[in-house]
Amino acid sequence: MKRAILIILICVLVLTAVTVGAAAFRLWDGGRLTLILNGAETIRVEYGDVYQEPGAEATLKTGVPVSVDISGRVDTDKVGKYLIKYTAGTGGAVRTAYRNVYVVDSQSPVIKLTENPNGYTLPGQPYQEEGFFATDNYDGDLTDRVIRREADGKVIYTVSDAYGNTTTVERTIRYMDPAYPQILLEGGQMAFIMAGDNYQEPGYTSTDMEDGDLTSKVVVTGAVDNMTSGIYTLQYSVTNQKGMTTKLDRTVYVIPKPEGEQTPPEGEQNPENGENPDGEGAPNVDLPTGGTTIEPNGKTIYLTFDDGPGEHTGRLLDILAKYNVKATFFVVGGKDMSLVARAAQEGHAIAIHTYTHRYSEIYSSDDAFFNDLYAMQDLIYQHTGVKTMLTRFPGGSSNSVSSAYNKGIMSRLTKELPARGFQYFDWNVDSNDAGGAKTADEVFDNVTKGVAKRTNSVVLQHDTRDFSVDAIERIVAWGLCNGYTFKALDMDSPACHHGVNN
Ligand code: ZN
């Protein structure tokens, strides 16, 4: 079939040549005309660029140039495939050639990140986008198609254009650790007043590393009703220009005025023959007037202090006197006995702890124990005129350390002491000031949490520990504001005995 067509074609051509005469020569002369494209047969042009037509050369074998007709156009504003046709002809000889021109978009989009020169992210906080936009030479605005993710302190932005050109940029998150503004409360974070007394704001200042003095920007919320007993919280808040806020509380205890003067504990605690060194009798406490009182909550706190007196005992007595609160001191020998005398004179119970506080001696035998006990009783008597029958074992009645010196001694002593007319006291609230607690806050927490659970609390503290004494005003204020009654121990007080372990 193809062969048949070819034969017919040849016949037609021969027939034409015969008919046209001279032209027939030129037709067969076509082999002398050549058409050659300048440049490549396929050209790629970037979208938006100018397409430079390279043209084509047509020449006769004789070297005579023949003009080339170019048809087809390239629209570089439109991505696509364009066909350019080159035609050269002279007489009956015609040559054509084609060139493919591809208008392409091979340019990647551009992502621009906006940055706040003062921008920062607080450690642990998510990054707050400062802004970005993406453009593409072909697609235009691609901002909506940007995909962003946050990882390892960086934000990664990715966008692709319609032709799959992808751009990725990263932003390193600037984590800053700027200083918060500072608030300094004059007089500290606690204030104590008696109900009816005026409360005056002790004052405050605020500074910021960058903003400077921010005192005028401090906002104080809350109020104190000085006529109504209770615990009030004032909040001080300040915000710097970076939006960082510092808040600080001040707790104001409006303490109920004592209802009359409390009498010193009965029984053994009273001076028997007026031998108080100071000889003045009951303490004279200035009591404020006015203000409401707190309804008693029916619970009693027995504050007890072991191992003193010591260098902090004086200020402890000052605080107790200020609120007319009575406590119990389990004292040891070899200390400043004038402090013991003062404590007794101010109505506190003085009790025997031990003369030596040396476990290896006092727990070596029953006799050794009682020798130590009576020596301390005598010493107290000499300085206070009080022959106390109140005592507390070193280590408490539950101690097991004594078993290293004498097996079963605690079992015997806990029976023998009452038989000899003594009463021993352990404790049921441990401030832990000789254990894990190292700050006044911890002592306060341990004591207040402990007493809240009990009707009668015997609290163990040591007035040899400064931070334990530091917690006292707060403990007393808290107790009084919550309706507790503070009492010194006496022979009729709840004994609070531990289980014996030796
Ligand atoms: Zn002790």
Coordinates of C-alpha atoms and ligand atoms in Angstrom, one line a residue:
M1 CA 0.0 0.0 0.0
K2 CA 2.8 2.4 1.0
R3 CA 4.5 1.3 -2.2
A4 CA 1.5 2.1 -4.2
I5 CA 1.2 5.6 -2.7
L6 CA 4.8 6.3 -3.4
I7 CA 4.5 5.2 -7.0
I8 CA 1.4 7.5 -7.4
L9 CA 3.4 10.3 -5.9
I10 CA 6.3 9.9 -8.2
C11 CA 3.9 9.8 -11.1
V12 CA 2.3 13.0 -10.1
L13 CA 5.7 14.7 -9.6
V14 CA 6.9 13.5 -13.0
L15 CA 3.7 14.7 -14.6
T16 CA 4.1 18.1 -12.9
A17 CA 7.7 18.4 -14.0
V18 CA 6.7 17.7 -17.5
T19 CA 3.9 20.2 -17.4
V20 CA 5.8 23.0 -15.7
G21 CA 8.9 22.7 -17.7
A22 CA 11.7 25.0 -16.3
A23 CA 10.2 24.7 -12.8
A24 CA 10.7 21.0 -13.0
F25 CA 14.4 21.6 -13.0
R26 CA 14.3 23.7 -9.9
L27 CA 12.3 21.1 -8.1
W28 CA 14.9 18.6 -8.7
D29 CA 17.4 21.2 -7.8
G30 CA 16.1 21.2 -4.3
G31 CA 19.0 19.3 -3.0
R32 CA 21.0 22.5 -3.5
L33 CA 19.0 24.4 -0.8
T34 CA 19.9 23.9 2.8
L35 CA 18.1 25.2 5.9
I36 CA 19.9 25.1 9.2
L37 CA 18.6 26.3 12.5
N38 CA 20.8 28.6 14.6
G39 CA 21.0 27.3 18.1
A40 CA 19.4 24.3 19.6
E41 CA 16.4 22.5 18.3
T42 CA 14.9 22.8 21.7
I43 CA 15.2 25.9 23.8
R44 CA 14.0 26.6 27.3
V45 CA 13.1 30.1 28.3
E46 CA 12.4 31.2 31.8
Y47 CA 9.0 32.5 32.4
G48 CA 9.1 36.3 32.1
D49 CA 12.4 36.4 30.3
V50 CA 12.7 37.7 26.7
Y51 CA 12.8 35.0 24.1
Q52 CA 15.6 35.8 21.6
E53 CA 14.9 34.2 18.3
P54 CA 18.1 32.7 17.1
G55 CA 16.8 32.4 13.6
A56 CA 17.9 30.0 10.8
E57 CA 20.2 30.1 7.8
A58 CA 19.1 29.0 4.3
T59 CA 21.6 28.9 1.5
L60 CA 21.8 27.5 -1.9
K61 CA 24.8 25.3 -2.8
T62 CA 26.1 28.2 -4.7
G63 CA 26.4 30.1 -1.4
V64 CA 23.6 32.4 -2.2
P65 CA 21.5 33.1 0.9
V66 CA 17.8 32.5 0.8
S67 CA 15.5 34.4 3.1
V68 CA 13.9 32.3 5.9
D69 CA 10.3 32.8 6.9
I70 CA 9.7 32.3 10.6
S71 CA 6.2 31.7 12.0
G72 CA 4.9 31.0 15.4
R73 CA 5.4 33.1 18.5
V74 CA 6.6 32.5 22.0
D75 CA 4.7 34.1 24.8
T76 CA 7.1 34.1 27.7
D77 CA 4.3 35.4 30.0
K78 CA 2.7 31.9 29.7
V79 CA 4.4 28.7 30.6
G80 CA 4.0 26.2 27.8
K81 CA 5.4 24.6 24.7
Y82 CA 5.7 26.7 21.6
L83 CA 6.5 25.5 18.0
I84 CA 8.4 27.8 15.7
K85 CA 8.4 27.0 12.0
Y86 CA 11.1 28.1 9.7
T87 CA 10.5 28.0 6.0
A88 CA 12.9 28.8 3.1
G89 CA 11.9 28.5 -0.5
T90 CA 13.2 29.5 -3.8
G91 CA 11.3 28.6 -6.9
G92 CA 9.8 25.2 -6.3
A93 CA 12.3 24.2 -3.6
V94 CA 11.0 24.6 -0.1
R95 CA 12.7 23.6 3.1
T96 CA 11.0 23.7 6.5
A97 CA 12.4 23.2 10.0
Y98 CA 10.9 23.3 13.5
R99 CA 12.1 24.4 16.8
N100 CA 10.5 23.6 20.2
V101 CA 10.6 26.5 22.7
Y102 CA 9.6 25.7 26.2
V103 CA 8.6 28.6 28.5
V104 CA 9.3 27.2 31.9
D105 CA 9.0 28.3 35.5
S106 CA 12.1 26.9 37.2
Q107 CA 12.5 29.7 39.8
S108 CA 11.8 28.8 43.3
P109 CA 9.4 30.9 45.5
V110 CA 11.0 33.4 47.9
I111 CA 10.1 33.4 51.6
K112 CA 10.8 36.5 53.6
L113 CA 10.8 36.4 57.4
T114 CA 9.9 39.5 59.3
E115 CA 11.8 39.9 62.5
N116 CA 11.3 42.1 65.5
P117 CA 14.7 43.2 66.6
N118 CA 13.5 43.2 70.2
G119 CA 11.6 39.9 69.8
Y120 CA 12.3 37.0 72.1
T121 CA 10.7 33.9 73.3
L122 CA 10.8 33.0 77.0
P123 CA 12.3 29.6 77.6
G124 CA 9.7 26.9 77.7
Q125 CA 7.1 29.0 75.9
P126 CA 6.0 28.4 72.3
Y127 CA 7.4 30.8 69.7
Q128 CA 5.1 33.6 68.7
E129 CA 5.3 34.1 65.0
E130 CA 6.8 37.4 64.0
G131 CA 5.5 37.1 60.5
F132 CA 6.5 35.9 57.0
F133 CA 5.4 36.1 53.4
A134 CA 6.1 34.0 50.3
T135 CA 6.1 35.1 46.7
D136 CA 6.8 33.4 43.4
N137 CA 7.7 34.8 40.1
Y138 CA 4.8 32.9 38.5
D139 CA 2.3 32.1 41.2
G140 CA 2.5 35.4 42.9
D141 CA 1.6 35.5 46.6
L142 CA 2.1 32.0 48.2
T143 CA 2.0 33.1 51.8
D144 CA -1.1 31.0 52.5
R145 CA 0.6 27.9 51.2
V146 CA 3.6 28.1 53.5
I147 CA 3.9 25.1 55.8
R148 CA 5.7 25.9 59.1
R149 CA 6.8 23.6 61.8
E150 CA 8.8 24.2 65.0
A151 CA 11.6 21.9 66.0
D152 CA 14.8 22.1 68.1
G153 CA 14.7 25.8 68.6
K154 CA 14.0 26.5 64.9
V155 CA 11.0 27.3 62.8
I156 CA 11.1 25.7 59.3
Y157 CA 9.0 27.3 56.6
T158 CA 8.4 25.4 53.3
V159 CA 6.5 26.4 50.2
S160 CA 6.1 25.0 46.7
D161 CA 5.0 26.8 43.6
A162 CA 2.6 25.4 41.0
Y163 CA 5.5 23.8 39.1
G164 CA 6.9 22.0 42.2
N165 CA 9.8 24.4 42.9
T166 CA 10.3 24.3 46.6
T167 CA 11.9 26.7 49.0
T168 CA 12.7 26.1 52.6
V169 CA 14.0 28.7 55.1
E170 CA 14.7 28.4 58.8
R171 CA 14.4 30.9 61.6
T172 CA 16.4 30.3 64.7
I173 CA 14.1 31.2 67.7
R174 CA 15.8 33.7 69.9
Y175 CA 15.3 32.5 73.4
M176 CA 15.9 35.2 75.9
D177 CA 16.1 35.0 79.6
P178 CA 15.4 38.6 80.5
A179 CA 15.2 39.6 84.0
Y180 CA 11.8 40.1 85.6
P181 CA 11.1 43.3 87.3
Q182 CA 11.9 43.3 90.9
I183 CA 9.6 44.2 93.8
L184 CA 11.1 45.0 97.2
L185 CA 8.6 45.0 100.0
E186 CA 9.8 47.2 102.9
G187 CA 9.3 45.3 106.1
G188 CA 9.2 41.9 104.3
Q189 CA 6.4 39.7 103.1
M190 CA 4.7 39.5 106.4
A191 CA 3.2 42.1 108.7
F192 CA 1.7 41.6 112.2
I193 CA -0.6 44.0 113.8
M194 CA -3.0 43.8 116.7
A195 CA -6.7 44.2 115.9
G196 CA -7.5 47.8 116.4
D197 CA -4.1 49.1 115.7
N198 CA -3.6 51.1 112.5
Y199 CA -2.2 49.3 109.6
Q200 CA 0.2 51.4 107.6
E201 CA 1.5 50.2 104.2
P202 CA 5.2 49.7 104.9
G203 CA 6.1 50.7 101.4
Y204 CA 7.7 49.1 98.4
T205 CA 10.0 49.8 95.5
S206 CA 10.2 48.2 92.0
T207 CA 13.1 48.3 89.6
D208 CA 13.7 46.7 86.2
M209 CA 17.0 46.1 84.5
E210 CA 15.8 47.9 81.3
D211 CA 12.9 50.0 82.4
G212 CA 14.6 51.4 85.5
D213 CA 12.4 52.5 88.4
L214 CA 8.9 51.0 88.1
T215 CA 7.7 51.9 91.6
S216 CA 4.9 54.1 90.2
K217 CA 3.7 51.2 88.1
V218 CA 3.2 48.8 91.0
V219 CA -0.5 47.9 91.4
V220 CA -1.5 46.9 94.9
T221 CA -4.7 44.8 95.3
G222 CA -6.4 43.7 98.4
A223 CA -7.1 45.6 101.6
V224 CA -6.6 45.2 105.3
D225 CA -9.4 45.7 107.8
N226 CA -7.5 46.5 110.9
M227 CA -10.6 46.2 113.1
T228 CA -11.4 42.7 112.0
S229 CA -9.0 39.9 113.1
G230 CA -7.8 37.6 110.3
I231 CA -5.2 36.9 107.8
Y232 CA -5.1 39.3 104.8
T233 CA -3.2 39.1 101.6
L234 CA -2.1 42.1 99.7
Q235 CA -0.8 41.5 96.2
Y236 CA 1.8 43.7 94.6
S237 CA 2.1 43.4 90.8
V238 CA 4.3 45.2 88.3
T239 CA 4.8 44.7 84.5
N240 CA 7.7 45.9 82.5
Q241 CA 7.7 47.0 78.9
K242 CA 8.4 43.5 77.7
G243 CA 5.2 42.4 79.3
M244 CA 6.9 40.4 82.1
T245 CA 4.9 40.5 85.3
T246 CA 6.2 40.0 88.8
K247 CA 3.8 39.4 91.6
L248 CA 4.5 39.4 95.3
D249 CA 2.2 38.9 98.2
R250 CA 2.3 40.4 101.7
T251 CA 0.4 38.5 104.4
V252 CA -0.9 40.8 107.0
Y253 CA -2.0 39.1 110.3
V254 CA -4.5 41.2 112.2
I255 CA -4.2 39.4 115.5
P256 CA -7.0 39.3 118.0
K257 CA -6.2 41.1 121.2
P258 CA -5.8 38.7 124.0
E259 CA -8.9 38.4 126.2
G260 CA -7.4 39.7 129.5
E261 CA -4.1 38.4 130.8
Q262 CA -3.5 34.8 131.0
T263 CA -2.4 33.5 134.3
P264 CA 0.8 31.5 134.6
P265 CA 0.4 27.7 134.6
E266 CA -0.7 26.2 137.8
G267 CA 1.1 23.7 140.1
E268 CA 4.8 23.2 139.9
Q269 CA 5.3 26.0 137.6
N270 CA 4.5 28.7 140.1
P271 CA 7.3 30.2 142.1
E272 CA 7.0 28.6 145.5
N273 CA 8.7 31.2 147.5
G274 CA 9.0 34.3 145.4
E275 CA 12.6 33.6 144.5
N276 CA 12.3 35.0 141.0
P277 CA 15.5 36.7 140.1
D278 CA 13.6 39.7 138.8
G279 CA 11.0 39.4 141.5
E280 CA 8.4 41.2 139.5
G281 CA 5.7 38.5 139.3
A282 CA 3.4 38.4 136.3
P283 CA 4.6 39.9 133.0
N284 CA 3.3 43.2 132.1
V285 CA 2.1 43.2 128.5
D286 CA 0.7 46.2 126.7
L287 CA -2.5 45.1 125.2
P288 CA -4.1 47.0 122.4
T289 CA -7.7 48.1 122.6
G290 CA -10.4 47.8 120.0
G291 CA -10.8 45.4 117.2
T292 CA -12.7 42.2 117.1
T293 CA -11.7 38.9 118.7
I294 CA -11.6 35.5 117.1
E295 CA -14.0 32.8 118.3
P296 CA -11.9 30.1 119.9
N297 CA -11.8 26.9 117.8
G298 CA -11.5 24.6 120.8
K299 CA -8.0 23.5 119.9
T300 CA -4.9 24.0 122.0
I301 CA -1.3 24.3 120.9
Y302 CA 1.5 23.5 123.4
L303 CA 4.6 25.1 121.9
T304 CA 7.6 23.3 123.4
F305 CA 11.3 24.1 122.9
D306 CA 14.1 21.7 123.6
D307 CA 17.8 22.0 124.2
G308 CA 17.9 25.6 125.2
P309 CA 18.3 28.2 126.4
G310 CA 20.5 29.6 123.7
E311 CA 21.3 32.7 121.8
H312 CA 17.8 32.8 120.2
T313 CA 15.9 32.3 123.4
G314 CA 15.8 36.0 124.2
R315 CA 14.0 37.1 121.0
L316 CA 11.7 34.1 121.2
L317 CA 10.6 35.3 124.7
D318 CA 10.1 38.8 123.3
I319 CA 7.7 37.4 120.6
L320 CA 5.8 35.3 123.0
A321 CA 5.5 38.2 125.4
K322 CA 4.2 40.5 122.6
Y323 CA 1.2 38.1 122.0
N324 CA 0.9 37.0 125.6
V325 CA 1.5 33.4 124.5
K326 CA 2.8 30.8 126.9
A327 CA 5.1 28.0 126.0
T328 CA 7.2 25.2 127.6
F329 CA 11.0 25.1 127.7
F330 CA 12.7 21.7 128.1
V331 CA 16.0 23.0 129.2
V332 CA 19.5 21.5 129.5
G333 CA 22.4 22.2 131.8
G334 CA 25.5 24.3 131.1
K335 CA 23.5 27.2 129.5
D336 CA 22.7 30.8 130.4
M337 CA 20.3 30.1 133.2
S338 CA 19.2 33.8 133.4
L339 CA 17.2 33.1 130.3
V340 CA 15.5 30.2 132.0
A341 CA 14.7 32.5 135.0
R342 CA 13.2 35.1 132.6
A343 CA 11.1 32.5 130.9
A344 CA 9.7 31.3 134.2
Q345 CA 9.0 34.8 135.3
E346 CA 7.1 35.5 132.1
G347 CA 4.8 32.6 132.8
H348 CA 6.3 29.9 130.7
A349 CA 6.6 26.4 131.9
I350 CA 10.2 25.3 132.6
A351 CA 10.8 21.6 132.3
I352 CA 13.7 19.1 132.6
H353 CA 15.2 17.8 129.4
T354 CA 18.5 16.6 130.7
Y355 CA 21.6 18.0 132.3
T356 CA 24.2 16.6 129.9
H357 CA 22.2 15.5 126.9
R358 CA 24.8 12.7 126.5
Y359 CA 22.9 9.5 125.6
S360 CA 25.8 7.3 126.5
E361 CA 25.7 8.6 130.1
I362 CA 22.1 9.1 130.9
Y363 CA 20.9 5.8 129.3
S364 CA 23.8 3.8 130.7
S365 CA 21.7 2.9 133.8
D366 CA 18.5 3.8 135.6
D367 CA 20.6 5.5 138.3
A368 CA 22.6 7.5 135.9
F369 CA 19.4 8.7 134.3
F370 CA 17.9 9.8 137.6
N371 CA 21.1 11.4 138.7
D372 CA 21.1 13.5 135.6
L373 CA 17.4 14.3 136.0
Y374 CA 17.6 15.5 139.6
A375 CA 20.7 17.5 138.8
M376 CA 18.8 19.4 136.2
Q377 CA 15.7 19.7 138.4
D378 CA 18.0 21.3 141.1
L379 CA 19.6 23.7 138.6
I380 CA 16.2 24.9 137.5
Y381 CA 15.0 25.3 141.0
Q382 CA 18.1 27.3 141.9
H383 CA 17.4 29.8 139.1
T384 CA 13.6 29.9 139.1
G385 CA 12.4 28.7 142.4
V386 CA 10.3 26.1 140.5
K387 CA 10.7 22.5 141.4
T388 CA 9.5 21.2 138.1
M389 CA 8.1 17.7 137.7
L390 CA 7.8 18.0 133.9
T391 CA 10.3 16.3 131.8
R392 CA 11.1 15.0 128.3
F393 CA 13.5 12.2 127.4
P394 CA 16.4 13.1 125.2
G395 CA 15.3 11.4 121.9
G396 CA 11.8 11.0 123.2
S397 CA 10.4 7.9 125.0
S398 CA 10.3 6.1 121.6
N399 CA 14.1 6.4 121.1
S400 CA 15.9 3.3 120.2
V401 CA 19.4 4.7 120.6
S402 CA 19.3 4.0 124.3
S403 CA 19.3 0.2 123.5
A404 CA 23.0 0.6 122.6
Y405 CA 23.7 1.5 126.2
N406 CA 21.1 -0.4 128.2
K407 CA 18.6 -2.9 126.9
G408 CA 15.0 -2.2 128.1
I409 CA 15.9 1.0 129.9
M410 CA 13.1 3.0 128.3
S411 CA 10.5 0.5 129.3
R412 CA 11.6 0.8 132.9
L413 CA 12.0 4.6 132.9
T414 CA 8.6 5.3 131.5
K415 CA 7.1 3.4 134.4
E416 CA 9.6 4.7 137.1
L417 CA 9.1 8.4 136.2
P418 CA 5.4 8.6 137.0
A419 CA 6.1 6.4 140.0
R420 CA 8.4 9.2 141.3
G421 CA 5.8 11.8 140.6
F422 CA 7.1 13.1 137.3
Q423 CA 5.2 13.5 134.1
Y424 CA 7.0 13.0 130.8
F425 CA 6.0 14.5 127.5
D426 CA 6.7 13.5 124.0
W427 CA 5.2 15.4 121.1
N428 CA 2.7 14.8 118.3
V429 CA 3.7 17.6 116.0
D430 CA 7.3 17.7 114.9
S431 CA 8.5 20.9 113.3
N432 CA 11.4 18.8 112.0
D433 CA 13.8 21.6 112.8
A434 CA 16.3 19.1 114.0
G435 CA 15.7 17.0 110.9
G436 CA 14.8 17.9 107.3
A437 CA 13.5 21.4 107.8
K438 CA 16.1 24.1 107.2
T439 CA 14.0 27.2 106.8
A440 CA 11.4 29.2 108.8
D441 CA 8.9 28.5 106.0
E442 CA 9.3 24.7 106.3
V443 CA 9.0 24.9 110.1
F444 CA 5.9 27.0 109.7
D445 CA 4.4 24.6 107.2
N446 CA 5.2 21.5 109.4
V447 CA 3.8 23.1 112.5
T448 CA 0.6 24.6 111.0
K449 CA -0.2 21.4 109.0
G450 CA 0.4 19.3 112.1
V451 CA -1.7 21.3 114.5
A452 CA -4.6 21.6 112.1
K453 CA -5.2 17.9 112.4
R454 CA -5.3 17.8 116.2
T455 CA -7.4 19.0 119.1
N456 CA -4.3 19.1 121.3
S457 CA -1.0 19.6 119.8
V458 CA 2.4 19.3 121.5
V459 CA 4.8 20.9 119.1
L460 CA 8.5 20.1 119.1
Q461 CA 10.9 22.9 118.3
H462 CA 14.4 23.8 119.3
D463 CA 15.2 27.4 120.4
T464 CA 18.8 26.6 119.6
R465 CA 17.8 26.9 115.9
D466 CA 17.6 30.4 114.5
F467 CA 15.2 29.5 111.6
S468 CA 12.9 27.7 114.0
V469 CA 12.7 30.8 116.2
D470 CA 12.3 32.9 113.0
A471 CA 9.0 31.0 112.3
I472 CA 7.5 31.7 115.7
E473 CA 5.8 35.0 115.2
R474 CA 4.1 33.6 112.1
I475 CA 3.1 30.4 113.9
V476 CA 1.7 32.4 116.8
A477 CA -0.1 34.9 114.6
W478 CA -1.5 32.1 112.4
G479 CA -2.7 30.3 115.5
L480 CA -4.3 33.3 117.1
C481 CA -6.0 34.3 113.9
N482 CA -7.4 30.8 113.5
G483 CA -8.8 30.6 117.0
Y484 CA -6.2 28.3 118.6
T485 CA -5.4 28.7 122.3
F486 CA -1.7 28.5 123.3
K487 CA -0.9 27.0 126.6
A488 CA 2.1 26.0 128.6
L489 CA 2.3 22.3 129.7
D490 CA 1.4 21.4 133.2
M491 CA 0.8 18.2 135.1
D492 CA -2.7 18.0 133.8
S493 CA -1.9 18.6 130.2
P494 CA -2.4 15.8 127.6
A495 CA 0.8 13.7 128.1
C496 CA 1.2 12.7 124.5
H497 CA 3.3 9.5 125.0
H498 CA 5.1 7.8 122.1
G499 CA 5.3 4.0 121.9
V500 CA 8.4 2.6 123.7
N501 CA 11.0 0.9 121.5
N502 CA 13.6 -0.2 124.0
Ligands
ZN1 ZN 17.2 17.2 123.1

